[in-house]
PDB file of C-alpha atoms in Angstrom:
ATOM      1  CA  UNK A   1     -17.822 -16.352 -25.891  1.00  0.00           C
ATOM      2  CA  UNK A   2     -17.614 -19.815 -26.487  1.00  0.00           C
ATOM      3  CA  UNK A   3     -14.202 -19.205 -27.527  1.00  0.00           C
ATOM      4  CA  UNK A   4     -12.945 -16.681 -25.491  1.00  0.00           C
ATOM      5  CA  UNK A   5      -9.564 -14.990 -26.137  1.00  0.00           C
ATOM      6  CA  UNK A   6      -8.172 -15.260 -22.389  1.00  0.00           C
ATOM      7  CA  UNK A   7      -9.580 -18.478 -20.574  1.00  0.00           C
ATOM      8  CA  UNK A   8     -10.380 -17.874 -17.236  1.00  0.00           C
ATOM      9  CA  UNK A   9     -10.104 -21.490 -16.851  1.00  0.00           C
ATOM     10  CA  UNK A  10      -5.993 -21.627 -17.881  1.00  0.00           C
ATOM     11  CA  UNK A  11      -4.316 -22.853 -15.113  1.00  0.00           C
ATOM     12  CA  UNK A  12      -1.205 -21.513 -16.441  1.00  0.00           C
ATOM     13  CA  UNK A  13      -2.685 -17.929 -16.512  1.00  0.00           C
ATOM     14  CA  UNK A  14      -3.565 -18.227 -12.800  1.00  0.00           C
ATOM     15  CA  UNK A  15      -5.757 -15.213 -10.913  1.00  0.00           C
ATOM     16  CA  UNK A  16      -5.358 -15.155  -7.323  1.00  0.00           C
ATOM     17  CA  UNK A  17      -8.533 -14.020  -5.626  1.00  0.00           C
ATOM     18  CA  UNK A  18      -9.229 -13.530  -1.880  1.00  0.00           C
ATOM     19  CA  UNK A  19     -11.785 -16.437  -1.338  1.00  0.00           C
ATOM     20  CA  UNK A  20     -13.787 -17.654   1.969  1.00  0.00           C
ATOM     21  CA  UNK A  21     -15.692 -20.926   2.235  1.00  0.00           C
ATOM     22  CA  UNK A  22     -19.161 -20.769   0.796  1.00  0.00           C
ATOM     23  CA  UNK A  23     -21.349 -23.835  -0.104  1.00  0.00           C
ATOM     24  CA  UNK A  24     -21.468 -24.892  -3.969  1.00  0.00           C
ATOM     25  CA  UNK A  25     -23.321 -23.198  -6.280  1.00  0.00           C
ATOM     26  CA  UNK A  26     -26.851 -23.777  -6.164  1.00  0.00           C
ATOM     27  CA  UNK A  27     -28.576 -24.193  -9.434  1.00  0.00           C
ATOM     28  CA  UNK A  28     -32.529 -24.533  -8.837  1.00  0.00           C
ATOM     29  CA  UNK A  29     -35.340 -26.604 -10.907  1.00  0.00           C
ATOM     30  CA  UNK A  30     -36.484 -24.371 -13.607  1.00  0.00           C
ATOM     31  CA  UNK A  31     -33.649 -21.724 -13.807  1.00  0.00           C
ATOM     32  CA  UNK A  32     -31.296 -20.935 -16.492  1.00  0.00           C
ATOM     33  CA  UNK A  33     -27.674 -19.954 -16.632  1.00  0.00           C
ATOM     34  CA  UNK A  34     -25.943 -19.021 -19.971  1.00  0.00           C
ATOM     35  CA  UNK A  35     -22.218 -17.990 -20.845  1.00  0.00           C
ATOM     36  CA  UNK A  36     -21.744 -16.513 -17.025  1.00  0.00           C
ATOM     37  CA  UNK A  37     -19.341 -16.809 -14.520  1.00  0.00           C
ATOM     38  CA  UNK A  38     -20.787 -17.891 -11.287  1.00  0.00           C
ATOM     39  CA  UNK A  39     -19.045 -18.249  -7.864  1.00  0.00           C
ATOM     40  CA  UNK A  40     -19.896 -20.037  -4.551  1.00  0.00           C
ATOM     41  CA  UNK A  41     -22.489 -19.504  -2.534  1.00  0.00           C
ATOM     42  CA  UNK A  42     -25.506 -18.376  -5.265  1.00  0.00           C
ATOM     43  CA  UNK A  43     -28.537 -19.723  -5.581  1.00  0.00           C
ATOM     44  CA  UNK A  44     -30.077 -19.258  -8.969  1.00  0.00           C
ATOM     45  CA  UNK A  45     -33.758 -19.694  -9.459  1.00  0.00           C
ATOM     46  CA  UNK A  46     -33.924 -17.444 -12.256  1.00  0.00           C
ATOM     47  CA  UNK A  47     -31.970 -16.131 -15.490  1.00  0.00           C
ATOM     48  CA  UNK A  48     -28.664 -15.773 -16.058  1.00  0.00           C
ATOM     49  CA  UNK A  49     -27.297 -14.508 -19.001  1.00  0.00           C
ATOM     50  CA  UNK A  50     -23.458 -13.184 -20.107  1.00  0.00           C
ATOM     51  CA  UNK A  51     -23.303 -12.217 -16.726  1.00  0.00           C
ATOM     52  CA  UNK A  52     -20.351 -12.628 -13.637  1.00  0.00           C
ATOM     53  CA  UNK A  53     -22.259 -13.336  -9.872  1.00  0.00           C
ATOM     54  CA  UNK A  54     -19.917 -13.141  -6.909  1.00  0.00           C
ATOM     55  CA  UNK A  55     -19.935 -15.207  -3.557  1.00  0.00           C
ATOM     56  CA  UNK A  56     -23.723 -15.679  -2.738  1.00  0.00           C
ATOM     57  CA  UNK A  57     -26.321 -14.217  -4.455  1.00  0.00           C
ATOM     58  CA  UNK A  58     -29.402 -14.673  -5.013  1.00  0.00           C
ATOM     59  CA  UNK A  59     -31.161 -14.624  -7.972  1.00  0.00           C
ATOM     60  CA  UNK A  60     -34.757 -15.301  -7.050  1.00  0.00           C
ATOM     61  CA  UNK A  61     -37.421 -16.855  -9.042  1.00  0.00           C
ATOM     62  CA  UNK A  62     -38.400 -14.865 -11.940  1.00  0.00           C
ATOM     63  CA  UNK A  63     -35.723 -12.222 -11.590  1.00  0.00           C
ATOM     64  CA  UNK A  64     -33.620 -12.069 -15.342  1.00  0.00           C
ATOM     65  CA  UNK A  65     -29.892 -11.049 -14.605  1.00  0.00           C
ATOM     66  CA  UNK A  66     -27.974 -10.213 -18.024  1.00  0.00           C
ATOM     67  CA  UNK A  67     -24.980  -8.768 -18.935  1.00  0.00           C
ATOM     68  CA  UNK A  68     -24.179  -7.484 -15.514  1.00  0.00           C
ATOM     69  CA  UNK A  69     -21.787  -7.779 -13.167  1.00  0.00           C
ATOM     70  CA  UNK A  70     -23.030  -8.473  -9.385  1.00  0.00           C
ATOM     71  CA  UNK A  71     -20.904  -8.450  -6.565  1.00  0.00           C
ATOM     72  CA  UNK A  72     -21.238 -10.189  -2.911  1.00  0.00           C
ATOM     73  CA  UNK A  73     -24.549 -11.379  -1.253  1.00  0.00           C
ATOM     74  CA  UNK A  74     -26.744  -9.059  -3.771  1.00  0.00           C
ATOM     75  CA  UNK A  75     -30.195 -10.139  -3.483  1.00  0.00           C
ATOM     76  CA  UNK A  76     -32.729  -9.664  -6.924  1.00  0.00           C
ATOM     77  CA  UNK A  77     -35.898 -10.920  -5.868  1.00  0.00           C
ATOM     78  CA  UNK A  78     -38.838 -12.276  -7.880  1.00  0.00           C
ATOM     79  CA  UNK A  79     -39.841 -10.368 -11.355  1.00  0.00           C
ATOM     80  CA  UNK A  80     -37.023  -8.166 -10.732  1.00  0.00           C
ATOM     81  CA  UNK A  81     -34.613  -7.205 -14.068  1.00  0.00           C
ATOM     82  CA  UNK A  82     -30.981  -6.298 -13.977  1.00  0.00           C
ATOM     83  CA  UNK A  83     -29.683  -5.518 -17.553  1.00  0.00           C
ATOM     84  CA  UNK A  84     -26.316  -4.192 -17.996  1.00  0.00           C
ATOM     85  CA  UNK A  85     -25.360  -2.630 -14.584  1.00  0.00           C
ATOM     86  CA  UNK A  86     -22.627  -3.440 -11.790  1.00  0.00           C
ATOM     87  CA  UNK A  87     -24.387  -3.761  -9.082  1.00  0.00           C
ATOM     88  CA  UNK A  88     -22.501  -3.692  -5.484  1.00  0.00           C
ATOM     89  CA  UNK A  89     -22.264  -5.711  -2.296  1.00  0.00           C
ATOM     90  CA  UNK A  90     -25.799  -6.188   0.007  1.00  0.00           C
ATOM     91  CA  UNK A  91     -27.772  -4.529  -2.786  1.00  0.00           C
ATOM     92  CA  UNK A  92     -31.145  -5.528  -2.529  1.00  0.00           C
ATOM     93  CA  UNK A  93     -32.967  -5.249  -6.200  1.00  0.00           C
ATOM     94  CA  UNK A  94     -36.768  -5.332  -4.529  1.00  0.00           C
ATOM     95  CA  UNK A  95     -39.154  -7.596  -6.718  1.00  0.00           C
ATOM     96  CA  UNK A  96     -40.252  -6.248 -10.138  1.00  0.00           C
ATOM     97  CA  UNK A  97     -37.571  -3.622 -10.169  1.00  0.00           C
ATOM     98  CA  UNK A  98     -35.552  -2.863 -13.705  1.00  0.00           C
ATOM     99  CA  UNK A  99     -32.764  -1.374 -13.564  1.00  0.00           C
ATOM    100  CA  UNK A 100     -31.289  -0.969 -17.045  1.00  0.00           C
ATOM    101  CA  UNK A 101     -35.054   0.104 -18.325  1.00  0.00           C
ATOM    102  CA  UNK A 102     -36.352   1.213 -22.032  1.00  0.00           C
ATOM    103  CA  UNK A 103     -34.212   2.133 -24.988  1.00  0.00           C
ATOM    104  CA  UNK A 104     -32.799   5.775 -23.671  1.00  0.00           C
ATOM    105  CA  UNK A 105     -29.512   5.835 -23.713  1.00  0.00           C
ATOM    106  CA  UNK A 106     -28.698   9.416 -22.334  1.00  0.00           C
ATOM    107  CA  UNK A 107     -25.144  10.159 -21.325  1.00  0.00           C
ATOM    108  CA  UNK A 108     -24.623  10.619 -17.605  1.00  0.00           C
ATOM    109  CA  UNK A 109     -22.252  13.851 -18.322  1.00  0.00           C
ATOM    110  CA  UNK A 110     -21.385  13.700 -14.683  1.00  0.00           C
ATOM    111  CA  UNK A 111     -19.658  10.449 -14.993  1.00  0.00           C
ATOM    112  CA  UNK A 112     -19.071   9.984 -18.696  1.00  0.00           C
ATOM    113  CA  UNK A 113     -21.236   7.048 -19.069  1.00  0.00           C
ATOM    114  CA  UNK A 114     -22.898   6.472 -22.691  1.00  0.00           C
ATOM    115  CA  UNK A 115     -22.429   2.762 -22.623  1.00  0.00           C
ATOM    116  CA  UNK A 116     -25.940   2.134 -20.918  1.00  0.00           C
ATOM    117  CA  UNK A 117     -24.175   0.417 -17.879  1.00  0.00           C
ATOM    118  CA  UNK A 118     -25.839   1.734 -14.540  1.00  0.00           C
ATOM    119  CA  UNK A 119     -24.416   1.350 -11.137  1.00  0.00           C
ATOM    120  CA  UNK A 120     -26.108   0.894  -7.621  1.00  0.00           C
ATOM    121  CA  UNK A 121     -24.046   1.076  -4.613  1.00  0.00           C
ATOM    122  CA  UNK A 122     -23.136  -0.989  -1.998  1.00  0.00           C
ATOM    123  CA  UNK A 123     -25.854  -1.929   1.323  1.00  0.00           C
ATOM    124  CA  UNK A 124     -28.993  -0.023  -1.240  1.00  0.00           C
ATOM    125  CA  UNK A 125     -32.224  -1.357  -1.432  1.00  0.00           C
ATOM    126  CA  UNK A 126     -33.753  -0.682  -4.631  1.00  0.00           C
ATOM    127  CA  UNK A 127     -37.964  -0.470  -4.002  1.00  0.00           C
ATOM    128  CA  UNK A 128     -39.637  -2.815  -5.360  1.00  0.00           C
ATOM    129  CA  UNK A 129     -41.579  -2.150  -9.049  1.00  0.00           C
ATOM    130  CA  UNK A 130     -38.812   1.397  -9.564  1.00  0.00           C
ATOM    131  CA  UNK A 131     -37.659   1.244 -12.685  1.00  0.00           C
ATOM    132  CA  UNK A 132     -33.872   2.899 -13.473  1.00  0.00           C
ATOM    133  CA  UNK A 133     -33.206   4.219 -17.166  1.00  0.00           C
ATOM    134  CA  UNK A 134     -29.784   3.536 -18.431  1.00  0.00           C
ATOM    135  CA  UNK A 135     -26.334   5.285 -17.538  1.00  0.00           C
ATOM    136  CA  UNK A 136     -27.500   5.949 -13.681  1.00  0.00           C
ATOM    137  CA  UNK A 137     -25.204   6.117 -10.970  1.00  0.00           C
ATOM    138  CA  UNK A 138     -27.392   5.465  -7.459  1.00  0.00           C
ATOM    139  CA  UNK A 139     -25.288   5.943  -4.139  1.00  0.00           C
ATOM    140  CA  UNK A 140     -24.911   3.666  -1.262  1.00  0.00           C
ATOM    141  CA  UNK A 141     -26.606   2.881   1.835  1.00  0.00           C
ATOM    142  CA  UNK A 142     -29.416   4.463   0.153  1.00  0.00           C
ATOM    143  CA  UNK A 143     -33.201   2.890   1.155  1.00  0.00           C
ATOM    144  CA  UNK A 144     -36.355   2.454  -0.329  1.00  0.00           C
ATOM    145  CA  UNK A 145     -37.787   5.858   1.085  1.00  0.00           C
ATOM    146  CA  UNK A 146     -35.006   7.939  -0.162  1.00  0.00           C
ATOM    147  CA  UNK A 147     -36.613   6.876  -4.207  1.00  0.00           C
ATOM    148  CA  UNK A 148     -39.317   9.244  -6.205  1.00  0.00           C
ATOM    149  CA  UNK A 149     -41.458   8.421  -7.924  1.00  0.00           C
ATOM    150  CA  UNK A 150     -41.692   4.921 -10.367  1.00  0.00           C
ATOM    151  CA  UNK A 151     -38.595   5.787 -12.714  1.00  0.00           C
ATOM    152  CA  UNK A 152     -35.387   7.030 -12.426  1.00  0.00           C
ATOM    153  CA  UNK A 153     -34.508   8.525 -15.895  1.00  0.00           C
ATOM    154  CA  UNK A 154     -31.132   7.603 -18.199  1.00  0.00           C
ATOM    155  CA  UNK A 155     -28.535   9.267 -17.048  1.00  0.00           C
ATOM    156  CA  UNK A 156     -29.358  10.540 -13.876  1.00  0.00           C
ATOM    157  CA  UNK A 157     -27.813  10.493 -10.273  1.00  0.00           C
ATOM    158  CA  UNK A 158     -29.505   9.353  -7.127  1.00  0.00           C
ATOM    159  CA  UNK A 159     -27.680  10.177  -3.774  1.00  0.00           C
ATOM    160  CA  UNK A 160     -24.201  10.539  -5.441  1.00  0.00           C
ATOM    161  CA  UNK A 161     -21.812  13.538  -4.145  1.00  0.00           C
ATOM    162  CA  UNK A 162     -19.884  15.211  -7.443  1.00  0.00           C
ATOM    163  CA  UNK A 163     -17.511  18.510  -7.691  1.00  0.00           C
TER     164      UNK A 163
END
């Protein structure tokens, strides 16, 4: 919000975060970046929208990032779409992926998820052109060749252990 209730920027309301040294923020010819929160170390080249990056990643040329959170040295290559997930450390979001895909908003009854937010684990490569529905929970370490098919239906689970 352009007037958010609790500004992040507040030096009196201070949050301590465990940083290392990255390079600035790099903000490339032609990209976009609105109402985000973006640390050091990312290169943007694409768009950016209501969305928090975390020490260096990469949003590639083409790729549309909104309302998402993405954590440490994610890569989303070219074409690629991230809409409304959390996506984890060393995820690799191969070019023309979606994740966040169509309008069906099934509830993931494993995990209670009916918000539409998916989540991909940490170190998983997400093939390029698969498209994830909404509400899906995908593991970690998981690899291209471990993927189906073209789409991963709302409110599934890919390579996730439950009771």
């Amino acid at each position: 919000a352009d007037n958010p209730t609790h500004d992040l920027l507040d030096r009196e309301w201070v949050i301590h975060t465990r940083s290392e040294e990255r390079p600035p923020v790099n903000i490339r010819t032609g990209a976009t970046v609105n109402h985000s929160l973006i640390t050091d170390g990312c290169v943007i080249e694409g768009s950016v929208e209501y969305s928090v990056l975390s020490p260096g990643v990469r949003v590639q040329r083409g790729a549309v990032v909104r309302y998402s959170i993405i954590m440490t040295d994610a890569v989303i290559e070219p074409g690629a779409v991230v809409d409304r997930s959390i996506i984890d450390k060393r995820v690799v979001v191969g070019r023309g992926a979606h994740i966040g895909y169509g309008t069906d908003y099934t509830e993931n009854t494993e995990f209670n998820i009916g918000t539409g937010i998916s989540v991909v684990g940490k170190n998983t490569l997400i093939p390029p052109n698969l498209k994830i529905g909404r509400n899906v929970v995908i593991g970690s370490d998981m690899n291209d060749d471990q993927f189906n098919g073209e789409l991963i239906k709302s409110g599934q689970n890919i390579g996730v252990e439950t009771d």
